[in-house]
Amino acid sequence: MTESVGSEEFAGRVAVITGGARGQGRSHAVALARRGADVAVCDRCADLTTVGYPLATPDDLAETVRLVEAEGRRCLAARVDVRDLEAVVGFVDDAAGELGSVDILVANAGVSTMASIDTMDMAQWSETVDTNLTGVFTSLRAAAPHMRRGRWGRMVAISSMMGRSANPLIAAYAASKWGVIGLVKSVAFELAHAGVTVNAIAPGNVSTDMLHNEVLYRIMRPDLEHPTRDDVAGPFASLHVQPVPWVEPEEITAALLFLCSEGARHITGSVIDVDAGASARFTA
Ligand SMILES: NC(=O)c1ccc[n+]([C@@H]2O[C@H](COP(=O)([O-])OP(=O)(O)OC[C@H]3O[C@@H](n4cnc5c(N)ncnc54)[C@H](O)[C@@H]3O)[C@@H](O)[C@H]2O)c1
């Protein structure tokens, strides 16, 4: 026996995860499956023109399905763009129809873009805000009726330390992630009488493809033509307070599992920072 007591904690529950083809979303999917949940995972699985690094592929999504099924759980997967309300509602309704309910929603899909306010164009602004903020709206909107009906639900949206602070060249991303927190708090009010909690996690730097790509590396080290992982570790660590450049996706998953647990039933409208102490710099 490798799992601890309580490993079937989410048996009978169905979790929907957006942006689950890789990275943090995949980590959440596998962890929830390991604890008994069936999983529905969607992802755009195609690049966006203003995002300077590749997004996930259909093969990535298939690998998440394989990993969830290897845990002995059912997995529904589809290519869905979270900016499309009708498509997200259709996917969540399919999850309820095929897997039996929708109990946990992880609004995780997101993109990171960098641009100066002097030159940012409409597409850069829109693709970031539409994915990171409107995409959380579509996900909460799609899941809410199911959770109300079931009188139980856990919604968790992924914000960022940039949703509680700021840096240069990241206005669209920061605005979208600050927006996620306002959205979460408001929806927490609306669903408080329905047995549904609504919270956000604000990660620091997380070791995924969103972080480890040439565009971001070159912004962190403009003095180098081809910065390596070692070259950027120091600048990334300076965004944290603890001396680590990035945390692992599983550390975000640990906070997610807590927010989905019975022990967190009276935590709603909150933000958990998993950011190696970056939040120690915030005002409150
Ligand atoms: N990596 C970090 O340093 C970091 C820090 C703070 C917050 N975050 C947030 O964590 C979340 C997960 O990111 P990650 O680190 O796993 O990066 P990632 O790029 O590996 O994962 C994001 C996933 O979202 C998908 N996606 C993007 N646009 C989409 C759309 N319109 N519709 C559906 N799917 C879409 C991508 O294909 C990808 O699979 C994001 O919301 C991100 O903003 C990441």
XYZ file of C-alpha atoms and ligand atoms in Angstrom:
328
model
C 0.000 0.000 0.000
C 1.604 3.213 -1.115
C -1.208 5.692 -0.435
C -1.965 7.196 2.950
C -5.279 6.848 4.804
C -7.964 8.938 3.125
C -6.605 8.246 -0.358
C -10.150 7.617 -1.648
C -11.196 11.016 -0.357
C -12.765 12.046 -3.675
C -14.349 8.699 -4.601
C -17.650 9.326 -6.378
C -16.672 12.904 -7.241
C -16.121 14.252 -10.741
C -13.471 16.904 -11.340
C -13.358 19.172 -14.392
C -9.973 20.719 -15.156
C -9.314 23.312 -17.861
C -5.886 23.567 -19.448
C -5.183 20.054 -18.231
C -3.065 18.728 -21.081
C 0.206 19.404 -19.266
C 1.837 21.359 -16.437
C -0.136 22.164 -13.321
C -3.430 21.012 -14.850
C -2.041 17.540 -15.482
C -0.654 17.359 -11.950
C -4.094 18.266 -10.547
C -5.828 15.698 -12.777
C -3.583 12.833 -11.739
C -3.683 13.724 -8.034
C -7.485 13.948 -7.966
C -7.739 10.633 -9.842
C -5.317 9.040 -7.397
C -7.695 10.054 -4.625
C -10.720 8.523 -6.318
C -12.203 11.214 -8.590
C -13.189 10.695 -12.204
C -11.786 13.487 -14.321
C -12.838 15.574 -17.307
C -9.967 17.498 -18.821
C -10.012 20.018 -21.635
C -7.370 22.063 -23.376
C -7.095 24.254 -26.442
C -4.183 22.148 -27.761
C -3.160 24.786 -30.292
C -0.874 27.793 -30.171
C -2.021 31.404 -29.843
C -0.431 34.055 -32.052
C 0.523 36.459 -29.266
C 1.906 33.832 -26.892
C 5.634 33.471 -27.393
C 5.926 29.793 -26.405
C 4.107 26.687 -27.672
C 0.893 25.721 -25.916
C -0.061 22.087 -25.318
C -0.600 19.547 -28.117
C -3.221 16.819 -28.645
C -0.514 14.312 -27.643
C -0.099 16.116 -24.325
C -3.833 15.828 -23.702
C -3.753 12.116 -24.582
C -0.917 11.627 -22.094
C -2.985 13.204 -19.300
C -5.832 10.817 -20.161
C -3.409 7.887 -20.042
C -2.105 8.953 -16.622
C -5.604 9.411 -15.168
C -6.734 6.046 -16.508
C -3.591 4.458 -15.083
C -4.941 5.502 -11.685
C -7.998 3.378 -12.417
C -10.333 6.321 -12.998
C -12.466 7.375 -15.962
C -11.287 10.345 -18.029
C -13.243 12.441 -20.511
C -11.068 14.701 -22.674
C -11.814 17.294 -25.334
C -10.185 20.108 -27.213
C -12.003 23.191 -25.927
C -10.997 26.843 -25.937
C -12.009 28.356 -22.610
C -12.781 31.675 -24.317
C -15.811 30.036 -25.948
C -18.692 29.963 -23.449
C -20.864 27.670 -25.532
C -18.029 25.153 -25.957
C -17.175 25.185 -22.247
C -20.826 24.755 -21.225
C -21.094 21.860 -23.702
C -17.994 20.191 -22.296
C -19.071 20.550 -18.667
C -22.570 19.286 -19.506
C -20.978 16.293 -21.278
C -18.847 15.626 -18.181
C -21.979 15.599 -16.013
C -23.799 13.369 -18.499
C -21.012 10.850 -19.020
C -19.378 10.812 -15.591
C -22.474 11.468 -13.467
C -21.945 14.898 -11.877
C -19.641 17.914 -11.708
C -18.325 18.379 -8.180
C -14.888 19.966 -8.531
C -13.889 22.617 -11.042
C -10.291 23.717 -11.535
C -10.182 26.805 -13.763
C -6.534 26.468 -14.624
C -6.086 27.294 -18.333
C -3.921 30.336 -18.852
C -1.306 32.041 -20.962
C 1.532 34.374 -20.105
C 2.427 37.286 -22.354
C 4.875 40.152 -21.960
C 4.572 43.520 -23.686
C 5.272 47.172 -22.996
C 2.284 49.456 -22.451
C 3.771 51.687 -25.202
C 3.441 49.015 -27.854
C 0.918 46.397 -26.657
C -1.667 45.788 -29.376
C -5.278 44.729 -29.121
C -4.556 41.084 -29.884
C -1.950 40.836 -27.118
C -4.329 42.371 -24.594
C -7.353 40.357 -25.697
C -5.780 36.919 -26.006
C -4.371 37.245 -22.490
C -7.432 38.693 -20.756
C -9.896 36.528 -22.685
C -8.007 33.345 -21.783
C -7.026 34.109 -18.200
C -10.078 36.027 -16.967
C -12.971 35.354 -19.348
C -11.850 31.712 -19.438
C -12.339 31.501 -15.669
C -15.761 33.134 -16.026
C -16.871 30.603 -18.675
C -15.682 27.727 -16.476
C -17.421 28.929 -13.299
C -20.541 29.766 -15.328
C -20.631 26.277 -16.842
C -20.115 24.425 -13.550
C -22.353 26.497 -11.252
C -25.754 25.011 -12.246
C -24.440 21.457 -11.748
C -22.975 22.216 -8.342
C -26.123 24.034 -7.216
C -28.148 20.978 -8.181
C -25.774 18.673 -6.280
C -25.720 21.020 -3.238
C -21.947 20.464 -3.071
C -19.067 21.907 -5.021
C -15.490 23.086 -4.993
C -14.394 25.711 -7.482
C -10.728 26.676 -7.571
C -9.348 29.240 -10.004
C -5.651 29.655 -10.640
C -4.543 33.262 -10.252
C -0.881 34.194 -9.715
C 1.412 36.169 -7.458
C 0.994 38.679 -10.312
C -2.692 38.725 -9.327
C -1.697 40.303 -6.028
C 1.316 42.370 -7.052
C 2.861 43.905 -10.167
C 5.930 44.030 -12.372
C 6.860 45.862 -15.575
C 5.870 44.469 -19.009
C 3.166 42.216 -17.646
C 0.131 44.527 -17.511
C -2.326 42.297 -19.390
C -1.353 39.184 -17.422
C -1.440 41.019 -14.070
C -4.793 42.653 -14.875
C -6.272 39.284 -15.824
C -4.983 37.586 -12.682
C -6.125 40.423 -10.365
C -9.487 40.065 -12.111
C -9.643 36.363 -11.310
C -9.533 37.155 -7.592
C -12.402 39.659 -7.839
C -14.413 37.178 -9.867
C -13.789 34.382 -7.363
C -14.769 36.497 -4.366
C -17.987 37.637 -6.005
C -19.017 34.135 -7.090
C -18.159 32.825 -3.604
C -20.911 35.104 -2.278
C -23.395 33.890 -4.861
C -22.815 30.214 -4.159
C -22.340 30.417 -0.379
C -25.841 29.086 0.298
C -25.491 26.261 -2.212
C -22.781 24.263 -0.464
C -20.229 25.433 -3.020
C -16.898 27.006 -2.107
C -15.036 29.240 -4.547
C -11.365 30.033 -3.982
C -8.189 30.991 -5.803
C -4.612 29.816 -5.641
C -1.909 32.372 -6.392
C 1.252 30.518 -7.429
C 4.710 32.036 -7.635
C 7.027 30.813 -10.391
C 6.069 27.240 -11.256
C 8.349 24.882 -13.132
C 6.262 24.349 -16.303
C 6.550 25.239 -19.992
C 4.984 28.627 -19.259
C 8.116 29.483 -17.288
C 10.806 27.482 -19.061
C 10.810 29.020 -22.511
C 13.201 31.141 -24.493
C 11.032 34.264 -24.596
C 10.782 34.524 -20.828
C 14.399 33.483 -20.312
C 15.523 36.336 -22.563
C 13.375 38.834 -20.688
C 14.915 37.640 -17.412
C 18.440 37.807 -18.858
C 18.474 40.470 -21.620
C 22.270 40.539 -21.364
C 22.580 36.991 -22.776
C 21.759 35.753 -26.271
C 20.812 32.201 -25.231
C 20.229 32.117 -21.470
C 20.078 28.679 -19.864
C 18.059 27.401 -16.917
C 21.035 28.102 -14.646
C 21.327 31.655 -16.008
C 17.731 32.537 -15.108
C 17.563 30.827 -11.703
C 18.859 33.909 -9.854
C 16.493 36.441 -11.457
C 13.530 34.117 -10.950
C 14.490 33.557 -7.300
C 14.548 37.325 -6.744
C 10.776 37.378 -7.357
C 10.360 35.068 -4.349
C 11.415 35.565 -0.738
C 12.579 32.027 -0.027
C 15.754 31.349 -2.038
C 14.189 29.139 -4.723
C 13.691 30.087 -8.390
C 10.508 28.075 -8.883
C 8.198 25.621 -7.148
C 6.931 22.330 -8.584
C 3.404 21.816 -9.981
C 2.771 19.261 -7.209
C 3.095 22.054 -4.642
C 0.182 23.882 -6.260
C -1.701 20.577 -6.331
C -1.220 20.218 -2.560
C -3.077 23.501 -1.988
C -5.760 22.461 -4.475
C -6.354 19.151 -2.675
C -6.746 21.007 0.601
C -9.275 23.458 -0.873
C -11.260 20.518 -2.275
C -11.230 18.623 1.040
C -13.980 18.489 3.662
C -11.629 20.291 6.030
C -11.838 23.374 3.813
C -15.651 23.459 3.689
C -15.773 26.813 5.464
C -13.058 28.436 3.390
C -14.558 30.405 0.521
C -13.663 33.648 -1.225
C -10.040 33.124 -0.185
C -6.688 33.130 -1.910
C -3.909 30.699 -1.007
C -0.452 31.926 -1.982
C 1.984 29.179 -2.973
C 4.808 31.469 -3.932
C 7.910 30.803 -1.836
C 7.109 33.806 0.309
C 6.538 36.421 -2.403
C 3.320 37.325 -0.598
C 5.376 38.480 2.398
C 5.922 41.617 0.323
C 2.202 42.255 -0.183
C 0.392 44.818 1.956
C -2.136 42.392 3.466
N 4.079 28.623 -14.513
C 4.047 29.672 -13.738
O 5.090 30.215 -13.365
C 2.725 30.214 -13.229
C 2.747 31.130 -12.174
C 1.547 31.619 -11.672
C 0.360 31.208 -12.234
N 0.367 30.324 -13.279
C -0.936 29.920 -13.814
O -1.084 28.526 -13.672
C -1.982 28.035 -14.660
C -1.379 26.788 -15.311
O -0.208 27.145 -16.036
P 1.057 26.174 -16.182
O 2.128 26.748 -15.369
O 0.659 24.771 -15.948
O 1.453 26.427 -17.722
P 1.182 25.554 -19.046
O 1.421 26.474 -20.184
O 1.961 24.300 -18.987
O -0.366 25.154 -18.913
C -1.420 25.992 -19.328
C -2.374 25.149 -20.167
O -3.486 25.962 -20.573
C -3.772 25.645 -21.923
N -4.493 26.767 -22.546
C -4.007 27.980 -22.882
N -4.953 28.731 -23.455
C -6.079 27.986 -23.464
C -7.407 28.207 -23.915
N -7.764 29.383 -24.470
N -8.320 27.230 -23.753
C -7.975 26.035 -23.201
N -6.733 25.763 -22.767
C -5.798 26.724 -22.898
C -2.415 25.394 -22.547
O -2.510 24.672 -23.773
C -1.707 24.625 -21.450
O -1.921 23.231 -21.553
C -2.208 29.201 -15.622
O -3.444 29.825 -15.330
C -1.078 30.144 -15.304
O -1.367 31.486 -15.643
C 1.509 29.816 -13.770
